[in-house]
JSON list of N, CA and C in Angstrom, two decimals:
[
{"chain": "M", "resi": 18, "resn": "ALA", "atom": "N", "xyz": [-94.22, 88.09, -9.54]},
{"chain": "M", "resi": 18, "resn": "ALA", "atom": "CA", "xyz": [-94.45, 89.50, -8.95]},
{"chain": "M", "resi": 18, "resn": "ALA", "atom": "C", "xyz": [-92.91, 90.19, -8.77]},
{"chain": "M", "resi": 19, "resn": "GLY", "atom": "N", "xyz": [-93.15, 91.57, -9.22]},
{"chain": "M", "resi": 19, "resn": "GLY", "atom": "CA", "xyz": [-91.88, 92.27, -8.98]},
{"chain": "M", "resi": 19, "resn": "GLY", "atom": "C", "xyz": [-91.60, 92.73, -7.35]},
{"chain": "M", "resi": 20, "resn": "ARG", "atom": "N", "xyz": [-90.29, 93.13, -7.41]},
{"chain": "M", "resi": 20, "resn": "ARG", "atom": "CA", "xyz": [-89.92, 93.75, -6.08]},
{"chain": "M", "resi": 20, "resn": "ARG", "atom": "C", "xyz": [-88.91, 94.97, -6.19]},
{"chain": "M", "resi": 21, "resn": "VAL", "atom": "N", "xyz": [-88.71, 95.79, -5.34]},
{"chain": "M", "resi": 21, "resn": "VAL", "atom": "CA", "xyz": [-87.67, 96.85, -5.42]},
{"chain": "M", "resi": 21, "resn": "VAL", "atom": "C", "xyz": [-86.47, 96.16, -4.93]},
{"chain": "M", "resi": 22, "resn": "GLY", "atom": "N", "xyz": [-85.43, 96.69, -5.61]},
{"chain": "M", "resi": 22, "resn": "GLY", "atom": "CA", "xyz": [-83.95, 96.32, -5.27]},
{"chain": "M", "resi": 22, "resn": "GLY", "atom": "C", "xyz": [-83.11, 97.02, -5.68]},
{"chain": "M", "resi": 23, "resn": "PRO", "atom": "N", "xyz": [-81.70, 96.84, -5.62]},
{"chain": "M", "resi": 23, "resn": "PRO", "atom": "CA", "xyz": [-80.72, 97.12, -6.52]},
{"chain": "M", "resi": 23, "resn": "PRO", "atom": "C", "xyz": [-80.81, 96.95, -7.89]},
{"chain": "M", "resi": 24, "resn": "GLU", "atom": "N", "xyz": [-80.36, 98.10, -8.55]},
{"chain": "M", "resi": 24, "resn": "GLU", "atom": "CA", "xyz": [-80.44, 97.90, -10.15]},
{"chain": "M", "resi": 24, "resn": "GLU", "atom": "C", "xyz": [-79.47, 96.65, -10.74]},
{"chain": "M", "resi": 25, "resn": "ARG", "atom": "N", "xyz": [-78.57, 96.47, -10.07]},
{"chain": "M", "resi": 25, "resn": "ARG", "atom": "CA", "xyz": [-77.56, 95.15, -10.55]},
{"chain": "M", "resi": 25, "resn": "ARG", "atom": "C", "xyz": [-78.54, 93.94, -10.38]},
{"chain": "M", "resi": 26, "resn": "ASP", "atom": "N", "xyz": [-79.39, 93.80, -9.50]},
{"chain": "M", "resi": 26, "resn": "ASP", "atom": "CA", "xyz": [-80.13, 92.68, -9.30]},
{"chain": "M", "resi": 26, "resn": "ASP", "atom": "C", "xyz": [-81.50, 92.56, -10.22]},
{"chain": "M", "resi": 27, "resn": "ALA", "atom": "N", "xyz": [-81.70, 93.69, -11.11]},
{"chain": "M", "resi": 27, "resn": "ALA", "atom": "CA", "xyz": [-82.96, 93.58, -11.73]},
{"chain": "M", "resi": 27, "resn": "ALA", "atom": "C", "xyz": [-82.89, 92.59, -12.81]},
{"chain": "M", "resi": 28, "resn": "ALA", "atom": "N", "xyz": [-84.14, 91.70, -13.08]},
{"chain": "M", "resi": 28, "resn": "ALA", "atom": "CA", "xyz": [-84.16, 90.69, -14.20]},
{"chain": "M", "resi": 28, "resn": "ALA", "atom": "C", "xyz": [-85.61, 90.83, -14.67]},
{"chain": "M", "resi": 29, "resn": "VAL", "atom": "N", "xyz": [-85.62, 90.47, -15.92]},
{"chain": "M", "resi": 29, "resn": "VAL", "atom": "CA", "xyz": [-87.04, 90.16, -16.36]},
{"chain": "M", "resi": 29, "resn": "VAL", "atom": "C", "xyz": [-87.17, 88.67, -16.94]},
{"chain": "M", "resi": 30, "resn": "PRO", "atom": "N", "xyz": [-87.97, 87.90, -16.51]},
{"chain": "M", "resi": 30, "resn": "PRO", "atom": "CA", "xyz": [-88.04, 86.46, -16.92]},
{"chain": "M", "resi": 30, "resn": "PRO", "atom": "C", "xyz": [-88.16, 86.48, -18.40]},
{"chain": "M", "resi": 31, "resn": "VAL", "atom": "N", "xyz": [-87.39, 85.48, -19.12]},
{"chain": "M", "resi": 31, "resn": "VAL", "atom": "CA", "xyz": [-87.27, 85.54, -20.47]},
{"chain": "M", "resi": 31, "resn": "VAL", "atom": "C", "xyz": [-88.89, 85.42, -21.24]},
{"chain": "M", "resi": 32, "resn": "ARG", "atom": "N", "xyz": [-89.62, 84.66, -20.57]},
{"chain": "M", "resi": 32, "resn": "ARG", "atom": "CA", "xyz": [-90.90, 84.28, -21.17]},
{"chain": "M", "resi": 32, "resn": "ARG", "atom": "C", "xyz": [-92.19, 85.36, -20.83]},
{"chain": "M", "resi": 33, "resn": "ASP", "atom": "N", "xyz": [-91.61, 86.67, -20.10]},
{"chain": "M", "resi": 33, "resn": "ASP", "atom": "CA", "xyz": [-92.65, 87.53, -19.71]},
{"chain": "M", "resi": 33, "resn": "ASP", "atom": "C", "xyz": [-93.39, 88.26, -20.80]},
{"chain": "M", "resi": 34, "resn": "ARG", "atom": "N", "xyz": [-94.43, 88.06, -20.93]},
{"chain": "M", "resi": 34, "resn": "ARG", "atom": "CA", "xyz": [-95.38, 88.61, -22.01]},
{"chain": "M", "resi": 34, "resn": "ARG", "atom": "C", "xyz": [-95.04, 90.12, -22.31]},
{"chain": "M", "resi": 35, "resn": "GLY", "atom": "N", "xyz": [-94.87, 91.01, -21.34]},
{"chain": "M", "resi": 35, "resn": "GLY", "atom": "CA", "xyz": [-94.58, 92.27, -21.59]},
{"chain": "M", "resi": 35, "resn": "GLY", "atom": "C", "xyz": [-93.28, 92.28, -22.34]},
{"chain": "M", "resi": 36, "resn": "PHE", "atom": "N", "xyz": [-92.15, 91.60, -21.66]},
{"chain": "M", "resi": 36, "resn": "PHE", "atom": "CA", "xyz": [-90.98, 91.63, -22.29]},
{"chain": "M", "resi": 36, "resn": "PHE", "atom": "C", "xyz": [-91.02, 91.03, -23.83]},
{"chain": "M", "resi": 37, "resn": "LEU", "atom": "N", "xyz": [-91.66, 89.99, -24.09]},
{"chain": "M", "resi": 37, "resn": "LEU", "atom": "CA", "xyz": [-91.87, 89.24, -25.31]},
{"chain": "M", "resi": 37, "resn": "LEU", "atom": "C", "xyz": [-92.54, 90.37, -26.34]},
{"chain": "M", "resi": 38, "resn": "HIS", "atom": "N", "xyz": [-93.76, 91.00, -25.87]},
{"chain": "M", "resi": 38, "resn": "HIS", "atom": "CA", "xyz": [-94.31, 91.57, -26.76]},
{"chain": "M", "resi": 38, "resn": "HIS", "atom": "C", "xyz": [-94.59, 93.06, -26.77]},
{"chain": "M", "resi": 39, "resn": "GLY", "atom": "N", "xyz": [-93.59, 93.57, -25.84]},
{"chain": "M", "resi": 39, "resn": "GLY", "atom": "CA", "xyz": [-93.49, 95.11, -25.66]},
{"chain": "M", "resi": 39, "resn": "GLY", "atom": "C", "xyz": [-94.92, 95.62, -25.03]},
{"chain": "M", "resi": 40, "resn": "LEU", "atom": "N", "xyz": [-95.69, 94.64, -24.07]},
{"chain": "M", "resi": 40, "resn": "LEU", "atom": "CA", "xyz": [-96.57, 95.24, -23.55]},
{"chain": "M", "resi": 40, "resn": "LEU", "atom": "C", "xyz": [-96.54, 96.02, -22.12]},
{"chain": "M", "resi": 41, "resn": "GLY", "atom": "N", "xyz": [-97.47, 96.76, -21.87]},
{"chain": "M", "resi": 41, "resn": "GLY", "atom": "CA", "xyz": [-97.19, 97.63, -20.60]},
{"chain": "M", "resi": 41, "resn": "GLY", "atom": "C", "xyz": [-98.44, 98.49, -20.28]},
{"chain": "M", "resi": 42, "resn": "ALA", "atom": "N", "xyz": [-98.48, 98.90, -19.16]},
{"chain": "M", "resi": 42, "resn": "ALA", "atom": "CA", "xyz": [-99.65, 99.86, -18.75]},
{"chain": "M", "resi": 42, "resn": "ALA", "atom": "C", "xyz": [-98.83, 100.75, -17.63]},
{"chain": "M", "resi": 43, "resn": "PHE", "atom": "N", "xyz": [-99.15, 102.05, -17.64]},
{"chain": "M", "resi": 43, "resn": "PHE", "atom": "CA", "xyz": [-98.75, 102.98, -16.81]},
{"chain": "M", "resi": 43, "resn": "PHE", "atom": "C", "xyz": [-99.69, 104.32, -16.86]},
{"chain": "M", "resi": 44, "resn": "ALA", "atom": "N", "xyz": [-99.44, 104.90, -15.83]},
{"chain": "M", "resi": 44, "resn": "ALA", "atom": "CA", "xyz": [-100.25, 106.12, -15.60]},
{"chain": "M", "resi": 44, "resn": "ALA", "atom": "C", "xyz": [-99.15, 107.29, -15.01]},
{"chain": "M", "resi": 45, "resn": "THR", "atom": "N", "xyz": [-99.37, 108.68, -15.61]},
{"chain": "M", "resi": 45, "resn": "THR", "atom": "CA", "xyz": [-98.75, 109.52, -15.07]},
{"chain": "M", "resi": 45, "resn": "THR", "atom": "C", "xyz": [-99.69, 110.43, -14.42]},
{"chain": "M", "resi": 46, "resn": "VAL", "atom": "N", "xyz": [-99.53, 111.00, -13.15]},
{"chain": "M", "resi": 46, "resn": "VAL", "atom": "CA", "xyz": [-100.32, 111.54, -12.36]},
{"chain": "M", "resi": 46, "resn": "VAL", "atom": "C", "xyz": [-99.82, 112.93, -11.91]},
{"chain": "M", "resi": 47, "resn": "ARG", "atom": "N", "xyz": [-100.48, 113.99, -12.17]},
{"chain": "M", "resi": 47, "resn": "ARG", "atom": "CA", "xyz": [-100.13, 115.39, -11.76]},
{"chain": "M", "resi": 47, "resn": "ARG", "atom": "C", "xyz": [-100.27, 115.51, -10.33]},
{"chain": "M", "resi": 48, "resn": "VAL", "atom": "N", "xyz": [-99.56, 115.98, -9.66]},
{"chain": "M", "resi": 48, "resn": "VAL", "atom": "CA", "xyz": [-99.56, 116.37, -8.27]},
{"chain": "M", "resi": 48, "resn": "VAL", "atom": "C", "xyz": [-99.71, 117.67, -8.13]},
{"chain": "M", "resi": 49, "resn": "VAL", "atom": "N", "xyz": [-100.83, 118.46, -7.48]},
{"chain": "M", "resi": 49, "resn": "VAL", "atom": "CA", "xyz": [-101.03, 119.65, -7.18]},
{"chain": "M", "resi": 49, "resn": "VAL", "atom": "C", "xyz": [-101.20, 119.79, -5.44]},
{"chain": "M", "resi": 50, "resn": "ARG", "atom": "N", "xyz": [-100.30, 120.65, -5.10]},
{"chain": "M", "resi": 50, "resn": "ARG", "atom": "CA", "xyz": [-100.16, 121.10, -3.72]},
{"chain": "M", "resi": 50, "resn": "ARG", "atom": "C", "xyz": [-100.02, 119.92, -3.07]},
{"chain": "M", "resi": 51, "resn": "GLY", "atom": "N", "xyz": [-99.18, 119.01, -3.35]},
{"chain": "M", "resi": 51, "resn": "GLY", "atom": "CA", "xyz": [-98.94, 117.73, -2.54]},
{"chain": "M", "resi": 51, "resn": "GLY", "atom": "C", "xyz": [-100.01, 116.72, -2.71]},
{"chain": "M", "resi": 52, "resn": "ARG", "atom": "N", "xyz": [-101.16, 116.80, -3.59]},
{"chain": "M", "resi": 52, "resn": "ARG", "atom": "CA", "xyz": [-102.25, 115.95, -3.89]},
{"chain": "M", "resi": 52, "resn": "ARG", "atom": "C", "xyz": [-102.26, 115.34, -5.18]},
{"chain": "M", "resi": 53, "resn": "PRO", "atom": "N", "xyz": [-102.37, 113.95, -5.49]},
{"chain": "M", "resi": 53, "resn": "PRO", "atom": "CA", "xyz": [-102.64, 113.65, -6.76]},
{"chain": "M", "resi": 53, "resn": "PRO", "atom": "C", "xyz": [-103.99, 114.06, -7.30]},
{"chain": "M", "resi": 54, "resn": "PHE", "atom": "N", "xyz": [-103.64, 114.58, -8.49]},
{"chain": "M", "resi": 54, "resn": "PHE", "atom": "CA", "xyz": [-105.03, 115.11, -9.42]},
{"chain": "M", "resi": 54, "resn": "PHE", "atom": "C", "xyz": [-105.61, 113.88, -9.95]},
{"chain": "M", "resi": 55, "resn": "ARG", "atom": "N", "xyz": [-106.88, 113.75, -9.56]},
{"chain": "M", "resi": 55, "resn": "ARG", "atom": "CA", "xyz": [-107.88, 112.72, -10.21]},
{"chain": "M", "resi": 55, "resn": "ARG", "atom": "C", "xyz": [-107.18, 111.19, -9.97]},
{"chain": "M", "resi": 56, "resn": "LEU", "atom": "N", "xyz": [-106.72, 110.93, -8.97]},
{"chain": "M", "resi": 56, "resn": "LEU", "atom": "CA", "xyz": [-106.15, 109.72, -8.77]},
{"chain": "M", "resi": 56, "resn": "LEU", "atom": "C", "xyz": [-107.06, 108.53, -8.61]},
{"chain": "M", "resi": 57, "resn": "ALA", "atom": "N", "xyz": [-108.26, 108.68, -8.35]},
{"chain": "M", "resi": 57, "resn": "ALA", "atom": "CA", "xyz": [-109.12, 107.47, -8.51]},
{"chain": "M", "resi": 57, "resn": "ALA", "atom": "C", "xyz": [-109.45, 107.02, -10.13]},
{"chain": "M", "resi": 58, "resn": "TRP", "atom": "N", "xyz": [-109.49, 108.21, -10.83]},
{"chain": "M", "resi": 58, "resn": "TRP", "atom": "CA", "xyz": [-109.69, 107.98, -12.20]},
{"chain": "M", "resi": 58, "resn": "TRP", "atom": "C", "xyz": [-108.41, 107.46, -12.88]},
{"chain": "M", "resi": 59, "resn": "HIS", "atom": "N", "xyz": [-107.21, 107.81, -12.34]},
{"chain": "M", "resi": 59, "resn": "HIS", "atom": "CA", "xyz": [-106.06, 107.18, -13.03]},
{"chain": "M", "resi": 59, "resn": "HIS", "atom": "C", "xyz": [-105.87, 105.61, -12.66]},
{"chain": "M", "resi": 60, "resn": "ARG", "atom": "N", "xyz": [-106.26, 105.60, -11.51]},
{"chain": "M", "resi": 60, "resn": "ARG", "atom": "CA", "xyz": [-106.37, 104.15, -10.79]},
{"chain": "M", "resi": 60, "resn": "ARG", "atom": "C", "xyz": [-107.03, 103.37, -11.63]},
{"chain": "M", "resi": 61, "resn": "ALA", "atom": "N", "xyz": [-108.37, 103.59, -11.79]},
{"chain": "M", "resi": 61, "resn": "ALA", "atom": "CA", "xyz": [-109.47, 102.84, -12.61]},
{"chain": "M", "resi": 61, "resn": "ALA", "atom": "C", "xyz": [-109.01, 102.62, -13.95]},
{"chain": "M", "resi": 62, "resn": "ALA", "atom": "N", "xyz": [-108.13, 103.59, -14.70]},
{"chain": "M", "resi": 62, "resn": "ALA", "atom": "CA", "xyz": [-107.89, 103.76, -16.04]},
{"chain": "M", "resi": 62, "resn": "ALA", "atom": "C", "xyz": [-106.75, 102.58, -15.98]},
{"chain": "M", "resi": 63, "resn": "LEU", "atom": "N", "xyz": [-105.76, 102.37, -15.16]},
{"chain": "M", "resi": 63, "resn": "LEU", "atom": "CA", "xyz": [-104.66, 101.69, -15.05]},
{"chain": "M", "resi": 63, "resn": "LEU", "atom": "C", "xyz": [-105.13, 100.18, -14.76]},
{"chain": "M", "resi": 64, "resn": "GLU", "atom": "N", "xyz": [-106.30, 100.05, -13.75]},
{"chain": "M", "resi": 64, "resn": "GLU", "atom": "CA", "xyz": [-106.63, 98.69, -13.59]},
{"chain": "M", "resi": 64, "resn": "GLU", "atom": "C", "xyz": [-107.28, 98.02, -14.88]},
{"chain": "M", "resi": 65, "resn": "ALA", "atom": "N", "xyz": [-108.00, 98.99, -15.52]},
{"chain": "M", "resi": 65, "resn": "ALA", "atom": "CA", "xyz": [-108.45, 98.51, -16.94]},
{"chain": "M", "resi": 65, "resn": "ALA", "atom": "C", "xyz": [-107.34, 98.04, -17.84]},
{"chain": "M", "resi": 66, "resn": "GLY", "atom": "N", "xyz": [-106.37, 98.95, -18.03]},
{"chain": "M", "resi": 66, "resn": "GLY", "atom": "CA", "xyz": [-105.31, 98.53, -18.85]},
{"chain": "M", "resi": 66, "resn": "GLY", "atom": "C", "xyz": [-104.65, 97.17, -18.60]},
{"chain": "M", "resi": 67, "resn": "LEU", "atom": "N", "xyz": [-104.51, 96.93, -17.04]},
{"chain": "M", "resi": 67, "resn": "LEU", "atom": "CA", "xyz": [-104.13, 95.60, -16.68]},
{"chain": "M", "resi": 67, "resn": "LEU", "atom": "C", "xyz": [-104.91, 94.49, -16.91]},
{"chain": "M", "resi": 68, "resn": "ALA", "atom": "N", "xyz": [-106.27, 94.74, -16.93]},
{"chain": "M", "resi": 68, "resn": "ALA", "atom": "CA", "xyz": [-107.23, 93.79, -17.05]},
{"chain": "M", "resi": 68, "resn": "ALA", "atom": "C", "xyz": [-106.97, 93.17, -18.72]},
{"chain": "M", "resi": 69, "resn": "ARG", "atom": "N", "xyz": [-106.96, 94.28, -19.27]},
{"chain": "M", "resi": 69, "resn": "ARG", "atom": "CA", "xyz": [-106.91, 94.07, -20.99]},
{"chain": "M", "resi": 69, "resn": "ARG", "atom": "C", "xyz": [-105.67, 93.16, -21.35]},
{"chain": "M", "resi": 70, "resn": "LEU", "atom": "N", "xyz": [-104.74, 93.53, -20.45]},
{"chain": "M", "resi": 70, "resn": "LEU", "atom": "CA", "xyz": [-103.35, 92.72, -20.77]},
{"chain": "M", "resi": 70, "resn": "LEU", "atom": "C", "xyz": [-103.33, 91.42, -20.07]},
{"chain": "M", "resi": 71, "resn": "ARG", "atom": "N", "xyz": [-104.37, 91.14, -19.23]},
{"chain": "M", "resi": 71, "resn": "ARG", "atom": "CA", "xyz": [-104.36, 90.03, -18.43]},
{"chain": "M", "resi": 71, "resn": "ARG", "atom": "C", "xyz": [-103.17, 89.62, -17.73]},
{"chain": "M", "resi": 72, "resn": "VAL", "atom": "N", "xyz": [-102.77, 90.85, -16.95]},
{"chain": "M", "resi": 72, "resn": "VAL", "atom": "CA", "xyz": [-101.78, 90.96, -15.95]},
{"chain": "M", "resi": 72, "resn": "VAL", "atom": "C", "xyz": [-102.13, 89.99, -14.66]},
{"chain": "M", "resi": 73, "resn": "GLU", "atom": "N", "xyz": [-101.34, 89.14, -14.57]},
{"chain": "M", "resi": 73, "resn": "GLU", "atom": "CA", "xyz": [-101.49, 88.18, -13.31]},
{"chain": "M", "resi": 73, "resn": "GLU", "atom": "C", "xyz": [-101.03, 89.15, -12.02]},
{"chain": "M", "resi": 74, "resn": "GLY", "atom": "N", "xyz": [-102.00, 89.00, -10.80]},
{"chain": "M", "resi": 74, "resn": "GLY", "atom": "CA", "xyz": [-101.56, 89.59, -9.97]},
{"chain": "M", "resi": 74, "resn": "GLY", "atom": "C", "xyz": [-101.91, 91.24, -9.79]},
{"chain": "M", "resi": 75, "resn": "ALA", "atom": "N", "xyz": [-102.50, 91.68, -10.76]},
{"chain": "M", "resi": 75, "resn": "ALA", "atom": "CA", "xyz": [-102.93, 93.14, -10.99]},
{"chain": "M", "resi": 75, "resn": "ALA", "atom": "C", "xyz": [-103.34, 93.63, -9.60]},
{"chain": "M", "resi": 76, "resn": "GLU", "atom": "N", "xyz": [-104.32, 93.12, -8.84]},
{"chain": "M", "resi": 76, "resn": "GLU", "atom": "CA", "xyz": [-104.73, 93.66, -7.58]},
{"chain": "M", "resi": 76, "resn": "GLU", "atom": "C", "xyz": [-103.58, 93.91, -6.57]},
{"chain": "M", "resi": 77, "resn": "ALA", "atom": "N", "xyz": [-102.67, 92.93, -6.38]},
{"chain": "M", "resi": 77, "resn": "ALA", "atom": "CA", "xyz": [-101.50, 93.14, -5.65]},
{"chain": "M", "resi": 77, "resn": "ALA", "atom": "C", "xyz": [-100.70, 94.25, -6.04]},
{"chain": "M", "resi": 78, "resn": "ALA", "atom": "N", "xyz": [-100.61, 94.28, -7.32]},
{"chain": "M", "resi": 78, "resn": "ALA", "atom": "CA", "xyz": [-99.80, 95.52, -8.06]},
{"chain": "M", "resi": 78, "resn": "ALA", "atom": "C", "xyz": [-100.30, 96.71, -7.80]},
{"chain": "M", "resi": 79, "resn": "LEU", "atom": "N", "xyz": [-101.51, 96.93, -7.92]},
{"chain": "M", "resi": 79, "resn": "LEU", "atom": "CA", "xyz": [-102.41, 98.20, -7.55]},
{"chain": "M", "resi": 79, "resn": "LEU", "atom": "C", "xyz": [-102.13, 98.33, -6.10]},
{"chain": "M", "resi": 80, "resn": "ARG", "atom": "N", "xyz": [-102.11, 97.77, -5.21]},
{"chain": "M", "resi": 80, "resn": "ARG", "atom": "CA", "xyz": [-102.06, 97.93, -3.64]},
{"chain": "M", "resi": 80, "resn": "ARG", "atom": "C", "xyz": [-100.43, 98.34, -3.68]},
{"chain": "M", "resi": 81, "resn": "GLU", "atom": "N", "xyz": [-99.47, 97.88, -4.22]},
{"chain": "M", "resi": 81, "resn": "GLU", "atom": "CA", "xyz": [-98.18, 98.14, -4.15]},
{"chain": "M", "resi": 81, "resn": "GLU", "atom": "C", "xyz": [-97.92, 99.54, -4.60]},
{"chain": "M", "resi": 82, "resn": "ILE", "atom": "N", "xyz": [-98.70, 99.81, -5.75]},
{"chain": "M", "resi": 82, "resn": "ILE", "atom": "CA", "xyz": [-98.45, 101.19, -6.36]},
{"chain": "M", "resi": 82, "resn": "ILE", "atom": "C", "xyz": [-99.20, 102.07, -5.56]},
{"chain": "M", "resi": 83, "resn": "GLY", "atom": "N", "xyz": [-100.32, 101.83, -4.81]},
{"chain": "M", "resi": 83, "resn": "GLY", "atom": "CA", "xyz": [-100.96, 102.77, -3.89]},
{"chain": "M", "resi": 83, "resn": "GLY", "atom": "C", "xyz": [-99.88, 103.08, -2.81]},
{"chain": "M", "resi": 84, "resn": "ALA", "atom": "N", "xyz": [-99.19, 101.97, -2.22]},
{"chain": "M", "resi": 84, "resn": "ALA", "atom": "CA", "xyz": [-98.35, 102.26, -1.01]},
{"chain": "M", "resi": 84, "resn": "ALA", "atom": "C", "xyz": [-97.17, 103.04, -1.64]},
{"chain": "M", "resi": 85, "resn": "ALA", "atom": "N", "xyz": [-96.73, 102.73, -2.71]},
{"chain": "M", "resi": 85, "resn": "ALA", "atom": "CA", "xyz": [-95.66, 103.60, -3.15]},
{"chain": "M", "resi": 85, "resn": "ALA", "atom": "C", "xyz": [-96.03, 105.00, -3.37]},
{"chain": "M", "resi": 86, "resn": "THR", "atom": "N", "xyz": [-97.13, 105.10, -3.89]},
{"chain": "M", "resi": 86, "resn": "THR", "atom": "CA", "xyz": [-97.58, 106.61, -4.12]},
{"chain": "M", "resi": 86, "resn": "THR", "atom": "C", "xyz": [-97.55, 107.32, -2.87]},
{"chain": "M", "resi": 87, "resn": "GLU", "atom": "N", "xyz": [-98.25, 106.86, -1.86]},
{"chain": "M", "resi": 87, "resn": "GLU", "atom": "CA", "xyz": [-98.19, 107.30, -0.45]},
{"chain": "M", "resi": 87, "resn": "GLU", "atom": "C", "xyz": [-96.79, 107.64, -0.14]},
{"chain": "M", "resi": 88, "resn": "ALA", "atom": "N", "xyz": [-96.02, 106.70, -0.05]},
{"chain": "M", "resi": 88, "resn": "ALA", "atom": "CA", "xyz": [-94.48, 106.92, 0.46]},
{"chain": "M", "resi": 88, "resn": "ALA", "atom": "C", "xyz": [-93.97, 108.04, -0.26]},
{"chain": "M", "resi": 89, "resn": "LEU", "atom": "N", "xyz": [-94.01, 108.17, -1.48]},
{"chain": "M", "resi": 89, "resn": "LEU", "atom": "CA", "xyz": [-93.42, 109.23, -2.35]},
{"chain": "M", "resi": 89, "resn": "LEU", "atom": "C", "xyz": [-93.89, 110.52, -2.03]},
{"chain": "M", "resi": 90, "resn": "LEU", "atom": "N", "xyz": [-95.45, 110.53, -1.85]},
{"chain": "M", "resi": 90, "resn": "LEU", "atom": "CA", "xyz": [-96.02, 111.90, -1.40]},
{"chain": "M", "resi": 90, "resn": "LEU", "atom": "C", "xyz": [-95.45, 112.35, -0.24]},
{"chain": "M", "resi": 91, "resn": "SER", "atom": "N", "xyz": [-95.63, 111.47, 0.82]},
{"chain": "M", "resi": 91, "resn": "SER", "atom": "CA", "xyz": [-95.06, 111.80, 1.96]},
{"chain": "M", "resi": 91, "resn": "SER", "atom": "C", "xyz": [-93.58, 112.01, 2.24]},
{"chain": "M", "resi": 92, "resn": "ALA", "atom": "N", "xyz": [-92.56, 111.47, 1.38]},
{"chain": "M", "resi": 92, "resn": "ALA", "atom": "CA", "xyz": [-91.12, 111.93, 1.25]},
{"chain": "M", "resi": 92, "resn": "ALA", "atom": "C", "xyz": [-91.11, 113.29, 0.53]},
{"chain": "M", "resi": 93, "resn": "GLY", "atom": "N", "xyz": [-92.10, 113.49, -0.24]},
{"chain": "M", "resi": 93, "resn": "GLY", "atom": "CA", "xyz": [-91.92, 114.83, -0.82]},
{"chain": "M", "resi": 93, "resn": "GLY", "atom": "C", "xyz": [-92.47, 116.06, -0.06]},
{"chain": "M", "resi": 94, "resn": "ALA", "atom": "N", "xyz": [-93.53, 115.58, 0.86]},
{"chain": "M", "resi": 94, "resn": "ALA", "atom": "CA", "xyz": [-94.06, 116.84, 1.71]},
{"chain": "M", "resi": 94, "resn": "ALA", "atom": "C", "xyz": [-92.89, 116.89, 2.85]},
{"chain": "M", "resi": 95, "resn": "ARG", "atom": "N", "xyz": [-92.13, 115.95, 3.37]},
{"chain": "M", "resi": 95, "resn": "ARG", "atom": "CA", "xyz": [-90.96, 116.01, 4.23]},
{"chain": "M", "resi": 95, "resn": "ARG", "atom": "C", "xyz": [-90.16, 116.94, 3.66]},
{"chain": "M", "resi": 96, "resn": "ALA", "atom": "N", "xyz": [-89.76, 116.55, 2.36]},
{"chain": "M", "resi": 96, "resn": "ALA", "atom": "CA", "xyz": [-88.47, 117.55, 1.99]},
{"chain": "M", "resi": 96, "resn": "ALA", "atom": "C", "xyz": [-88.94, 118.91, 1.57]},
{"chain": "M", "resi": 97, "resn": "THR", "atom": "N", "xyz": [-90.04, 119.13, 1.56]},
{"chain": "M", "resi": 97, "resn": "THR", "atom": "CA", "xyz": [-90.43, 120.50, 1.05]},
{"chain": "M", "resi": 97, "resn": "THR", "atom": "C", "xyz": [-91.05, 121.18, 2.18]},
{"chain": "M", "resi": 98, "resn": "GLY", "atom": "N", "xyz": [-90.97, 120.43, 3.46]},
{"chain": "M", "resi": 98, "resn": "GLY", "atom": "CA", "xyz": [-91.72, 121.02, 4.53]},
{"chain": "M", "resi": 98, "resn": "GLY", "atom": "C", "xyz": [-93.27, 121.32, 4.57]},
{"chain": "M", "resi": 99, "resn": "ASP", "atom": "N", "xyz": [-93.81, 120.58, 3.60]},
{"chain": "M", "resi": 99, "resn": "ASP", "atom": "CA", "xyz": [-95.16, 120.77, 3.65]},
{"chain": "M", "resi": 99, "resn": "ASP", "atom": "C", "xyz": [-96.28, 119.57, 4.31]},
{"chain": "M", "resi": 100, "resn": "ASP", "atom": "N", "xyz": [-95.36, 118.98, 5.28]},
{"chain": "M", "resi": 100, "resn": "ASP", "atom": "CA", "xyz": [-96.15, 117.85, 5.86]},
{"chain": "M", "resi": 100, "resn": "ASP", "atom": "C", "xyz": [-96.82, 118.38, 7.29]}
]
């Protein structure tokens, strides 16, 4: 499982499948007036990609992504005065 920390502490296990084979899954979500556009659709697509790649801990990762998304949206709203 990953964790957020200083860049100098970043590491990828040498036997990581994504590292070895260039595998990855990501989503880019448009935000309109402070709200993610079609977030449920993007989440489902990301979940399907993680399943195809057989990513261990995908559910936990999706929960972390959800929490990080909420934190970023809240920070953006505070920064722009839209909260």
